[in-house]
Short mmCIF file of N, CA and C in Angstrom, two decimals:
data_model
loop_
_atom_site.label_atom_id
_atom_site.label_comp_id
_atom_site.label_asym_id
_atom_site.label_seq_id
_atom_site.Cartn_x
_atom_site.Cartn_y
_atom_site.Cartn_z
N UNK A 1222 -5.95 -180.01 108.79
CA UNK A 1222 -7.29 -179.81 109.23
C UNK A 1222 -8.11 -179.63 107.85
N UNK A 1223 -9.57 -180.10 108.15
CA UNK A 1223 -10.32 -179.84 107.00
C UNK A 1223 -11.69 -179.43 107.47
N UNK A 1224 -12.51 -178.97 106.25
CA UNK A 1224 -13.58 -178.05 106.76
C UNK A 1224 -14.59 -179.40 106.56
N UNK A 1225 -15.69 -179.20 107.34
CA UNK A 1225 -16.92 -180.19 107.08
C UNK A 1225 -17.06 -180.79 105.89
N UNK A 1226 -17.09 -180.21 104.68
CA UNK A 1226 -17.57 -180.89 103.71
C UNK A 1226 -16.08 -181.29 103.15
N UNK A 1227 -15.18 -181.98 103.88
CA UNK A 1227 -13.89 -182.49 103.34
C UNK A 1227 -12.74 -181.64 102.51
N UNK A 1228 -13.03 -180.36 102.39
CA UNK A 1228 -12.15 -179.73 101.28
C UNK A 1228 -11.22 -179.28 102.47
N UNK A 1229 -9.86 -179.09 101.96
CA UNK A 1229 -8.51 -178.68 103.06
C UNK A 1229 -9.15 -177.21 103.36
N UNK A 1230 -8.62 -177.04 104.73
CA UNK A 1230 -9.13 -175.73 105.32
C UNK A 1230 -8.46 -174.49 104.54
N UNK A 1231 -7.12 -174.62 103.78
CA UNK A 1231 -6.74 -173.68 103.09
C UNK A 1231 -7.64 -173.32 102.06
N UNK A 1232 -8.61 -174.05 101.65
CA UNK A 1232 -9.61 -173.81 100.39
C UNK A 1232 -10.84 -172.98 100.85
N UNK A 1233 -10.96 -172.82 101.93
CA UNK A 1233 -11.90 -171.98 102.46
C UNK A 1233 -11.65 -170.87 102.45
N UNK A 1234 -12.61 -169.56 102.27
CA UNK A 1234 -12.55 -168.24 101.93
C UNK A 1234 -11.74 -167.68 103.15
N UNK A 1235 -10.73 -166.82 102.70
CA UNK A 1235 -10.18 -165.87 103.61
C UNK A 1235 -10.68 -165.18 104.70
N UNK A 1236 -10.33 -164.98 105.64
CA UNK A 1236 -10.82 -163.79 106.44
C UNK A 1236 -10.24 -162.38 106.34
N UNK A 1237 -11.10 -161.69 106.03
CA UNK A 1237 -10.76 -160.26 105.82
C UNK A 1237 -10.28 -159.86 107.02
N UNK A 1238 -9.10 -158.49 107.19
CA UNK A 1238 -8.51 -158.09 108.32
C UNK A 1238 -9.84 -157.35 108.99
N UNK A 1239 -10.57 -156.62 108.35
CA UNK A 1239 -11.75 -155.63 108.73
C UNK A 1239 -12.62 -156.59 109.29
N UNK A 1240 -12.68 -157.71 108.66
CA UNK A 1240 -13.87 -158.70 109.24
C UNK A 1240 -13.72 -159.27 110.95
N UNK A 1241 -12.30 -159.53 110.76
CA UNK A 1241 -11.85 -160.08 112.09
C UNK A 1241 -11.43 -158.90 113.01
N UNK A 1242 -11.14 -157.65 112.76
CA UNK A 1242 -10.93 -156.61 113.90
C UNK A 1242 -12.79 -156.52 114.16
N UNK A 1243 -13.63 -156.41 113.46
CA UNK A 1243 -14.71 -156.19 114.01
C UNK A 1243 -15.29 -157.60 114.94
N UNK A 1244 -14.87 -158.56 114.42
CA UNK A 1244 -15.27 -159.86 115.51
C UNK A 1244 -14.61 -159.72 116.86
N UNK A 1245 -13.30 -159.53 116.75
CA UNK A 1245 -12.61 -159.47 118.04
C UNK A 1245 -12.73 -158.27 119.08
N UNK A 1246 -13.47 -157.16 118.11
CA UNK A 1246 -14.11 -156.08 119.03
C UNK A 1246 -15.07 -156.51 120.13
N UNK A 1247 -15.78 -157.64 119.60
CA UNK A 1247 -16.79 -158.00 120.49
C UNK A 1247 -16.48 -158.55 121.73
N UNK A 1248 -15.05 -158.91 121.65
CA UNK A 1248 -14.50 -159.69 123.00
C UNK A 1248 -14.33 -158.75 124.14
N UNK A 1249 -14.94 -158.37 125.02
CA UNK A 1249 -14.30 -157.35 126.01
C UNK A 1249 -13.08 -157.72 126.64
N UNK A 1250 -12.02 -156.59 126.92
CA UNK A 1250 -10.87 -156.63 127.67
C UNK A 1250 -10.93 -155.48 128.22
N UNK A 1251 -9.96 -155.38 129.24
CA UNK A 1251 -9.27 -154.61 130.11
C UNK A 1251 -8.60 -153.75 129.20
N UNK A 1252 -8.28 -152.50 129.61
CA UNK A 1252 -7.54 -151.27 128.86
C UNK A 1252 -6.48 -151.21 129.91
N UNK A 1253 -5.25 -150.78 129.19
CA UNK A 1253 -4.10 -150.48 130.10
C UNK A 1253 -3.28 -149.62 129.16
N UNK A 1254 -2.52 -148.58 129.87
CA UNK A 1254 -1.40 -147.82 129.21
C UNK A 1254 0.11 -148.26 129.51
N UNK A 1255 0.67 -148.66 128.65
CA UNK A 1255 2.37 -149.49 128.99
C UNK A 1255 3.12 -148.06 128.48
N UNK A 1256 4.01 -147.92 129.74
CA UNK A 1256 4.95 -146.91 129.33
C UNK A 1256 6.41 -147.32 129.45
N UNK A 1257 7.23 -146.73 128.87
CA UNK A 1257 8.83 -147.02 128.94
C UNK A 1257 9.80 -145.51 128.59
N UNK A 1258 10.94 -145.90 128.79
CA UNK A 1258 11.86 -144.47 128.77
C UNK A 1258 12.54 -144.91 127.89
N UNK A 1259 12.91 -144.31 126.77
CA UNK A 1259 14.25 -144.16 125.90
C UNK A 1259 14.81 -142.39 125.62
N UNK A 1260 16.15 -142.40 125.88
CA UNK A 1260 16.72 -141.30 125.44
C UNK A 1260 16.07 -140.18 126.53
N UNK A 1261 15.75 -140.69 127.58
CA UNK A 1261 15.10 -139.43 128.23
C UNK A 1261 13.76 -138.89 127.83
N UNK A 1262 13.11 -140.06 127.04
CA UNK A 1262 11.72 -139.46 126.29
C UNK A 1262 10.95 -140.72 126.92
N UNK A 1263 9.59 -140.35 127.48
CA UNK A 1263 8.45 -141.12 127.83
C UNK A 1263 7.96 -141.59 126.62
N UNK A 1264 7.75 -142.92 126.47
CA UNK A 1264 6.94 -143.64 125.56
C UNK A 1264 5.49 -144.16 126.28
N UNK A 1265 4.26 -144.00 125.68
CA UNK A 1265 3.34 -144.31 126.48
C UNK A 1265 2.38 -144.79 124.85
N UNK A 1266 1.74 -146.14 125.32
CA UNK A 1266 0.68 -146.33 124.21
C UNK A 1266 -0.41 -147.19 125.06
N UNK A 1267 -1.76 -147.16 124.69
CA UNK A 1267 -2.95 -147.67 125.24
C UNK A 1267 -2.57 -149.14 124.45
N UNK A 1268 -3.24 -150.42 125.15
CA UNK A 1268 -2.87 -151.65 124.82
C UNK A 1268 -3.95 -152.40 125.62
N UNK A 1269 -4.94 -153.29 124.79
CA UNK A 1269 -5.99 -154.00 125.31
C UNK A 1269 -5.23 -155.35 125.15
N UNK A 1270 -4.31 -155.63 124.43
CA UNK A 1270 -3.70 -156.94 124.26
C UNK A 1270 -2.83 -157.26 125.49
N UNK A 1271 -3.38 -157.34 126.74
CA UNK A 1271 -2.36 -157.59 127.70
C UNK A 1271 -2.99 -158.96 128.67
N UNK A 1272 -2.12 -159.54 129.31
CA UNK A 1272 -2.61 -161.03 130.02
C UNK A 1272 -1.60 -161.38 130.49
N UNK A 1273 -2.12 -162.36 131.82
CA UNK A 1273 -1.10 -162.95 132.56
C UNK A 1273 -0.62 -164.13 131.62
N UNK A 1274 0.76 -164.55 132.12
CA UNK A 1274 1.08 -165.73 131.44
C UNK A 1274 1.49 -166.81 132.33
N UNK A 1275 1.77 -166.60 133.56
CA UNK A 1275 2.24 -167.62 134.53
C UNK A 1275 2.72 -166.96 135.75
N UNK A 1276 2.31 -167.90 136.61
CA UNK A 1276 2.58 -167.90 138.21
C UNK A 1276 4.13 -168.26 138.38
N UNK A 1277 4.53 -169.20 137.92
CA UNK A 1277 6.08 -169.31 138.54
C UNK A 1277 6.83 -169.62 137.20
N UNK A 1278 7.51 -168.64 136.44
CA UNK A 1278 7.86 -167.50 137.39
C UNK A 1278 6.77 -166.49 136.97
N UNK A 1279 6.47 -165.24 137.84
CA UNK A 1279 5.18 -164.58 137.25
C UNK A 1279 5.61 -163.73 135.90
N UNK A 1280 4.69 -163.97 135.01
CA UNK A 1280 4.67 -163.29 133.69
C UNK A 1280 3.65 -162.55 133.32
N UNK A 1281 3.73 -161.86 132.46
CA UNK A 1281 2.58 -161.08 131.68
C UNK A 1281 3.04 -160.90 130.08
N UNK A 1282 2.40 -160.59 129.28
CA UNK A 1282 2.54 -160.20 127.78
C UNK A 1282 1.73 -158.91 127.56
N UNK A 1283 2.41 -158.21 126.46
CA UNK A 1283 1.59 -157.42 126.15
C UNK A 1283 1.60 -157.69 124.34
N UNK A 1284 0.76 -157.72 123.55
CA UNK A 1284 1.11 -157.78 122.22
C UNK A 1284 1.29 -156.26 121.52
N UNK A 1285 2.12 -155.75 120.77
CA UNK A 1285 2.57 -154.60 120.05
C UNK A 1285 3.06 -154.71 118.53
N UNK A 1286 2.05 -153.83 117.76
CA UNK A 1286 2.16 -153.40 116.69
C UNK A 1286 3.83 -153.37 116.28
N UNK A 1287 4.74 -153.80 115.13
CA UNK A 1287 5.83 -153.77 114.89
C UNK A 1287 6.22 -152.39 114.71
N UNK A 1288 5.38 -151.65 114.18
CA UNK A 1288 5.85 -150.23 113.64
C UNK A 1288 5.60 -149.35 114.98
N UNK A 1289 5.28 -149.67 115.93
CA UNK A 1289 4.93 -148.53 116.83
C UNK A 1289 6.60 -148.29 117.77
N UNK A 1290 6.51 -146.76 118.20
CA UNK A 1290 7.58 -146.02 118.75
C UNK A 1290 7.89 -146.77 119.88
N UNK A 1291 6.70 -147.16 120.71
CA UNK A 1291 6.86 -147.81 122.16
C UNK A 1291 8.05 -149.41 121.94
N UNK A 1292 7.48 -150.04 120.89
CA UNK A 1292 7.98 -151.14 120.67
C UNK A 1292 9.72 -150.85 120.60
N UNK A 1293 10.00 -150.10 119.90
CA UNK A 1293 11.49 -149.81 119.56
C UNK A 1293 12.06 -149.50 121.13
N UNK A 1294 11.27 -148.70 121.66
CA UNK A 1294 11.96 -148.04 123.03
C UNK A 1294 12.02 -149.31 123.98
N UNK A 1295 11.13 -149.78 124.02
CA UNK A 1295 10.98 -150.83 124.92
C UNK A 1295 11.84 -152.26 125.12
N UNK A 1296 12.41 -152.39 123.31
CA UNK A 1296 13.30 -153.35 123.35
C UNK A 1296 14.81 -152.53 123.80
N UNK A 1297 14.72 -151.28 123.84
CA UNK A 1297 16.05 -150.75 124.06
C UNK A 1297 16.23 -150.58 125.94
N UNK A 1298 14.89 -150.30 126.17
CA UNK A 1298 14.94 -149.74 127.81
C UNK A 1298 14.96 -151.47 128.67
N UNK A 1299 14.44 -152.35 128.21
CA UNK A 1299 13.98 -153.62 128.69
C UNK A 1299 13.28 -153.62 130.02
N UNK A 1300 12.47 -152.64 130.32
CA UNK A 1300 11.80 -152.39 131.22
C UNK A 1300 10.70 -151.84 130.80
N UNK A 1301 9.38 -152.15 131.54
CA UNK A 1301 7.83 -150.99 131.03
C UNK A 1301 7.41 -151.18 132.59
N UNK A 1302 6.10 -150.07 132.36
CA UNK A 1302 5.15 -150.14 133.42
C UNK A 1302 3.82 -150.23 132.91
N UNK A 1303 2.65 -150.96 133.49
CA UNK A 1303 1.71 -151.15 133.38
C UNK A 1303 0.77 -150.34 134.12
N UNK A 1304 -0.28 -149.62 133.53
CA UNK A 1304 -1.42 -148.84 134.66
C UNK A 1304 -2.74 -149.47 133.86
N UNK A 1305 -3.37 -150.38 134.81
CA UNK A 1305 -4.90 -150.81 134.14
C UNK A 1305 -5.78 -149.77 134.47
N UNK A 1306 -6.29 -149.55 133.51
CA UNK A 1306 -7.31 -148.10 133.63
C UNK A 1306 -8.62 -148.41 134.25
N UNK A 1307 -8.93 -147.09 135.16
CA UNK A 1307 -10.47 -147.26 135.56
C UNK A 1307 -11.50 -146.06 134.57
N UNK A 1308 -12.43 -146.78 134.79
CA UNK A 1308 -13.61 -146.44 133.80
C UNK A 1308 -13.60 -144.84 133.55
N UNK A 1309 -13.20 -143.95 134.51
CA UNK A 1309 -12.95 -142.69 134.40
C UNK A 1309 -11.87 -142.30 133.56
N UNK A 1310 -11.36 -142.89 132.93
CA UNK A 1310 -9.88 -142.84 132.52
C UNK A 1310 -9.83 -143.07 130.90
N UNK A 1311 -10.98 -143.20 130.27
CA UNK A 1311 -11.48 -142.88 128.77
C UNK A 1311 -10.48 -142.20 128.08
N UNK A 1312 -10.37 -140.99 128.35
CA UNK A 1312 -10.08 -139.59 127.52
C UNK A 1312 -8.49 -140.09 127.68
N UNK A 1313 -7.72 -140.67 128.69
CA UNK A 1313 -6.61 -141.24 128.43
C UNK A 1313 -6.45 -142.14 127.67
N UNK A 1314 -7.00 -143.12 127.87
CA UNK A 1314 -7.00 -144.30 126.96
C UNK A 1314 -6.98 -143.75 125.26
N UNK A 1315 -7.88 -142.87 125.03
CA UNK A 1315 -8.12 -142.18 123.79
C UNK A 1315 -6.59 -141.49 122.97
N UNK A 1316 -6.19 -140.72 124.16
CA UNK A 1316 -5.04 -139.83 123.83
C UNK A 1316 -3.64 -140.82 123.49
N UNK A 1317 -3.83 -141.75 124.70
CA UNK A 1317 -2.81 -142.65 124.20
C UNK A 1317 -2.68 -143.64 123.44
N UNK A 1318 -3.99 -143.91 122.57
CA UNK A 1318 -3.87 -144.52 121.34
C UNK A 1318 -4.09 -143.62 120.14
N UNK A 1319 -3.86 -142.30 119.80
CA UNK A 1319 -3.78 -141.57 118.84
C UNK A 1319 -2.41 -141.74 118.06
N UNK A 1320 -2.65 -141.82 117.11
CA UNK A 1320 -1.57 -142.16 116.28
C UNK A 1320 -0.80 -140.46 115.89
N UNK A 1321 0.41 -140.36 115.99
CA UNK A 1321 1.09 -139.33 115.38
C UNK A 1321 1.31 -138.49 116.64
N UNK A 1322 0.61 -138.71 117.63
CA UNK A 1322 0.71 -137.76 118.89
C UNK A 1322 2.24 -137.32 119.41
N UNK A 1323 2.59 -136.15 119.49
CA UNK A 1323 3.79 -135.75 119.73
C UNK A 1323 4.59 -136.89 121.12
N UNK A 1324 5.62 -137.10 120.75
CA UNK A 1324 6.54 -137.81 121.76
C UNK A 1324 6.91 -136.99 122.88
N UNK A 1325 7.20 -135.87 122.70
CA UNK A 1325 7.99 -134.89 123.84
C UNK A 1325 6.48 -134.34 124.63
N UNK A 1326 6.15 -134.68 125.64
CA UNK A 1326 5.46 -134.33 126.73
C UNK A 1326 4.09 -134.88 126.57
N UNK A 1327 4.05 -135.54 125.77
CA UNK A 1327 2.90 -136.81 125.60
C UNK A 1327 2.20 -137.31 127.21
N UNK A 1328 3.18 -137.13 128.16
CA UNK A 1328 2.53 -137.66 129.61
C UNK A 1328 2.25 -136.42 130.12
N UNK A 1329 2.16 -135.19 129.71
CA UNK A 1329 1.98 -133.99 130.46
C UNK A 1329 0.54 -133.82 131.07
N UNK A 1330 -0.21 -134.34 130.10
CA UNK A 1330 -2.00 -134.33 130.48
C UNK A 1330 -2.24 -135.42 131.33
N UNK A 1331 -1.41 -136.31 131.56
CA UNK A 1331 -1.87 -137.54 132.33
C UNK A 1331 -0.93 -137.54 133.78
N UNK A 1332 -1.83 -137.26 134.70
CA UNK A 1332 -1.02 -137.33 136.08
C UNK A 1332 -0.34 -138.80 136.45
N UNK A 1333 0.73 -138.62 136.89
CA UNK A 1333 1.23 -140.00 136.96
C UNK A 1333 2.70 -139.88 138.26
N UNK A 1334 3.20 -141.27 138.32
CA UNK A 1334 4.18 -141.19 139.18
C UNK A 1334 5.56 -142.02 138.92
N UNK A 1335 6.37 -142.05 139.06
CA UNK A 1335 7.72 -143.00 138.85
C UNK A 1335 7.70 -144.07 139.60
N UNK A 1336 7.76 -145.21 138.71
CA UNK A 1336 7.80 -146.64 139.55
C UNK A 1336 8.87 -146.80 140.42
N UNK A 1337 9.05 -147.17 141.54
CA UNK A 1337 10.47 -147.27 142.30
C UNK A 1337 11.11 -148.32 141.76
N UNK A 1338 11.01 -149.14 140.96
CA UNK A 1338 11.94 -150.63 140.46
C UNK A 1338 12.15 -150.14 139.10
N UNK A 1339 11.44 -149.65 138.02
CA UNK A 1339 12.10 -149.20 137.08
C UNK A 1339 12.12 -147.65 136.22
N UNK A 1340 11.68 -146.68 137.47
CA UNK A 1340 11.35 -145.24 136.84
C UNK A 1340 10.46 -145.09 135.69
N UNK A 1341 9.74 -146.20 135.35
CA UNK A 1341 8.72 -146.05 134.55
C UNK A 1341 7.47 -144.96 134.84
N UNK A 1342 6.78 -144.47 134.28
CA UNK A 1342 5.59 -143.61 134.46
C UNK A 1342 4.46 -144.59 134.75
N UNK A 1343 3.66 -144.30 135.96
CA UNK A 1343 2.62 -145.19 136.24
C UNK A 1343 1.61 -144.10 136.76
N UNK A 1344 0.20 -144.26 135.67
CA UNK A 1344 -0.78 -143.44 135.94
C UNK A 1344 -1.57 -143.55 136.94
N UNK A 1345 -1.86 -142.12 137.58
CA UNK A 1345 -2.54 -141.95 138.92
C UNK A 1345 -3.81 -142.44 138.62
N UNK A 1346 -4.73 -143.17 139.52
CA UNK A 1346 -6.01 -143.23 139.19
C UNK A 1346 -6.27 -144.56 138.97
N UNK A 1347 -5.02 -145.24 138.44
CA UNK A 1347 -5.46 -146.68 137.78
C UNK A 1347 -5.71 -147.54 138.58
N UNK A 1348 -6.61 -148.72 138.39
CA UNK A 1348 -7.00 -149.91 139.33
C UNK A 1348 -5.76 -150.59 139.65
N UNK A 1349 -4.70 -150.73 139.24
CA UNK A 1349 -3.45 -151.45 139.44
C UNK A 1349 -2.28 -150.90 138.59
N UNK A 1350 -1.14 -151.28 139.06
CA UNK A 1350 0.34 -150.67 138.38
C UNK A 1350 1.10 -152.25 138.16
N UNK A 1351 1.76 -152.74 137.29
CA UNK A 1351 2.98 -153.50 137.34
C UNK A 1351 4.02 -152.78 136.77
N UNK A 1352 5.53 -153.30 137.53
CA UNK A 1352 6.46 -152.79 136.77
C UNK A 1352 7.08 -154.21 136.30
N UNK A 1353 7.49 -154.12 135.22
CA UNK A 1353 8.09 -155.51 134.53
C UNK A 1353 9.29 -155.10 133.32
N UNK A 1354 10.03 -156.27 133.60
CA UNK A 1354 11.14 -156.31 133.04
C UNK A 1354 11.09 -157.75 131.84
N UNK A 1355 11.54 -157.20 130.61
CA UNK A 1355 11.37 -158.20 129.33
C UNK A 1355 12.10 -159.43 129.48
N UNK A 1356 11.72 -160.46 129.52
CA UNK A 1356 12.18 -161.42 129.31
C UNK A 1356 12.60 -162.33 127.84
N UNK A 1357 11.47 -161.94 127.15
CA UNK A 1357 11.71 -162.51 125.52
C UNK A 1357 10.65 -161.73 124.71
N UNK A 1358 10.78 -161.76 123.81
CA UNK A 1358 9.90 -161.41 122.21
C UNK A 1358 9.45 -162.35 121.55
N UNK A 1359 8.63 -162.44 120.92
CA UNK A 1359 8.11 -163.32 119.88
C UNK A 1359 7.56 -162.88 118.90
N UNK A 1360 8.07 -162.94 117.51
CA UNK A 1360 7.37 -162.01 116.62
C UNK A 1360 6.06 -162.89 116.05
N UNK A 1361 4.83 -162.28 115.75
CA UNK A 1361 3.49 -162.95 115.39
C UNK A 1361 3.00 -162.11 114.47
N UNK A 1362 3.05 -162.32 112.86
CA UNK A 1362 2.41 -161.25 111.90
C UNK A 1362 2.88 -159.93 112.35
N UNK A 1363 1.72 -158.86 112.02
CA UNK A 1363 2.51 -157.73 112.07
C UNK A 1363 2.45 -157.18 113.53
N UNK A 1364 2.75 -157.91 114.57
CA UNK A 1364 2.75 -157.82 116.21
C UNK A 1364 4.03 -158.55 116.91
N UNK A 1365 4.36 -158.05 117.63
CA UNK A 1365 5.27 -158.75 118.45
C UNK A 1365 4.59 -158.89 120.09
N UNK A 1366 5.17 -160.36 120.61
CA UNK A 1366 4.40 -160.57 121.87
C UNK A 1366 5.72 -160.33 122.57
N UNK A 1367 5.68 -159.32 123.71
CA UNK A 1367 6.47 -159.08 124.67
C UNK A 1367 5.98 -159.62 126.21
N UNK A 1368 6.91 -160.56 126.33
CA UNK A 1368 6.85 -161.52 127.61
C UNK A 1368 7.78 -160.62 128.55
N UNK A 1369 6.80 -160.37 129.87
CA UNK A 1369 8.09 -160.09 130.96
C UNK A 1369 7.77 -160.36 132.36
N UNK A 1370 8.82 -160.31 133.22
CA UNK A 1370 8.64 -160.70 134.62
C UNK A 1370 8.44 -159.42 135.08
N UNK A 1371 6.92 -159.83 136.09
CA UNK A 1371 6.69 -158.80 137.06
C UNK A 1371 7.57 -158.42 138.15
N UNK A 1372 8.34 -157.39 138.43
CA UNK A 1372 9.02 -156.78 139.36
C UNK A 1372 8.27 -156.28 140.48
N UNK A 1373 7.17 -155.51 140.49
CA UNK A 1373 6.47 -154.84 141.30
C UNK A 1373 4.93 -154.90 141.12
N UNK A 1374 4.18 -154.97 142.28
CA UNK A 1374 2.98 -154.68 141.84
C UNK A 1374 2.10 -153.49 142.72
N UNK A 1375 1.45 -152.54 142.54
CA UNK A 1375 0.98 -151.75 143.60
C UNK A 1375 -1.06 -152.05 143.54
N UNK A 1376 -1.44 -151.98 144.49
CA UNK A 1376 -2.91 -152.26 144.43
C UNK A 1376 -3.48 -151.38 145.36
N UNK A 1377 -4.04 -150.05 144.86
CA UNK A 1377 -4.71 -148.80 145.64
C UNK A 1377 -5.68 -149.48 146.29
N UNK A 1378 -6.02 -149.13 147.54
CA UNK A 1378 -6.65 -149.77 148.22
C UNK A 1378 -8.45 -149.38 147.93
N UNK A 1379 -8.61 -148.20 147.11
CA UNK A 1379 -9.83 -147.72 146.54
C UNK A 1379 -10.02 -147.80 145.34
N UNK A 1380 -10.61 -148.55 144.46
CA UNK A 1380 -10.64 -148.97 143.33
C UNK A 1380 -12.16 -148.95 142.71
N UNK A 1381 -12.69 -148.13 141.62
CA UNK A 1381 -13.76 -148.32 140.97
C UNK A 1381 -13.90 -149.30 140.11
N UNK A 1382 -14.85 -149.07 139.03
CA UNK A 1382 -15.02 -150.18 138.15
C UNK A 1382 -13.91 -149.76 136.90
N UNK A 1383 -13.62 -150.86 136.05
CA UNK A 1383 -12.58 -150.92 135.25
C UNK A 1383 -13.27 -150.06 133.89
N UNK A 1384 -12.19 -149.49 133.05
CA UNK A 1384 -12.49 -149.33 131.82
C UNK A 1384 -12.40 -150.69 130.71
N UNK A 1385 -13.49 -150.72 129.97
CA UNK A 1385 -13.44 -151.87 129.23
C UNK A 1385 -13.74 -151.58 128.17
N UNK A 1386 -12.64 -152.44 126.95
CA UNK A 1386 -12.89 -152.10 125.66
C UNK A 1386 -14.00 -153.37 125.23
N UNK A 1387 -15.17 -152.67 124.23
CA UNK A 1387 -16.06 -153.44 123.97
C UNK A 1387 -16.63 -152.71 122.55
N UNK A 1388 -16.66 -153.14 121.25
CA UNK A 1388 -16.68 -152.56 120.09
C UNK A 1388 -16.01 -151.02 120.02
#
């Protein structure tokens, strides 16, 4: 790949992580909370790097920073839950995005129920829920791409607007 002036692309100025973060914050995405359970403790985190992958088989993916407790927990559990948040669930999104929050009792402030297929926590009031089984993971820089088969879908009848991450 070459720049317009004929120089190799590698010779172009490096993109700084802070600039890249600011640029990507202008790409609006939905907001999810992903959950799993390890050694009797619930693990939950806010994720906006979540998307569908395939219809046959039905697959989704979530991108997770390598150093998270959630990533280590889901590697052991092999299953996870996804709750796509409604606009009025911003406080929950912020809570589950808070670094260093205590592991024990982190779901106490989040009304939830257990998924029938995985026993993972699914947040009440979400726009929809998925229960997933990890099929593969791929290293990608400082993140891991976790690909999973969808085992079940819950679609509540009455849904409002979605919580959207933008800037």
